[in-house]
C-alpha positions as MATLAB code, in Angstrom:
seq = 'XXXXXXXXXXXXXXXXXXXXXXXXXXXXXXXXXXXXXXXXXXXXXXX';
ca = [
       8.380  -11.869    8.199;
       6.704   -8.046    8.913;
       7.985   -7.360    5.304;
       6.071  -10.576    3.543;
       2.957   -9.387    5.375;
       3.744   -5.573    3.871;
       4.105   -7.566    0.005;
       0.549   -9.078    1.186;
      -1.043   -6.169    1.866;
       0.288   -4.345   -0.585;
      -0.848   -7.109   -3.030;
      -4.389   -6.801   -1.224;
      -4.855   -2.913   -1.291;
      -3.830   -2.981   -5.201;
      -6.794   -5.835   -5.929;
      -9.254   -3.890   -4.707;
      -8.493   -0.691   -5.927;
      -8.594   -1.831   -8.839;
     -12.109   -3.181   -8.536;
     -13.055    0.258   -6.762;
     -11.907    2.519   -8.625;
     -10.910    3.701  -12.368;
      -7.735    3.111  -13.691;
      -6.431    6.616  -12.872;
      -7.955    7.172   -9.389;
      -6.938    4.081   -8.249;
      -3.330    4.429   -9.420;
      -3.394    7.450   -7.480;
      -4.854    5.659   -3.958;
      -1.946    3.133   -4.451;
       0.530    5.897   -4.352;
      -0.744    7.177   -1.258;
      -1.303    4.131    0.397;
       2.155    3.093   -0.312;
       3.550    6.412    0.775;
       1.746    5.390    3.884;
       2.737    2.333    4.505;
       6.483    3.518    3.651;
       5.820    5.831    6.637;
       4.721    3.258    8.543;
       7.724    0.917    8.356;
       9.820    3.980    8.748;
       8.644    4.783   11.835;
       8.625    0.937   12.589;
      11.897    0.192   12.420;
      13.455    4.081   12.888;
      11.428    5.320   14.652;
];
């Protein structure tokens, strides 16, 4: 369930980056945000 709201998000965050930034940039934010997220879950469930 937590991880089909992560895909959502995910799905979310990569729209609008796209519409935010360029190309490169926002390939970049996705990275971080995902390194985030990854964090996030890590802590989540390891933590």
């Amino acid at each position: 369930m937590f991880f089909l709201i992560y895909i959502y998000v995910i799905k979310n965050i990569d729209d609008l980056s796209r519409l935010s930034f360029t190309a490169e940039t926002g390939l970049i934010a996705d990275r971080l945000i995902i390194f985030q997220l990854l964090l996030f879950l890590k802590a989540f469930f390891f933590g």
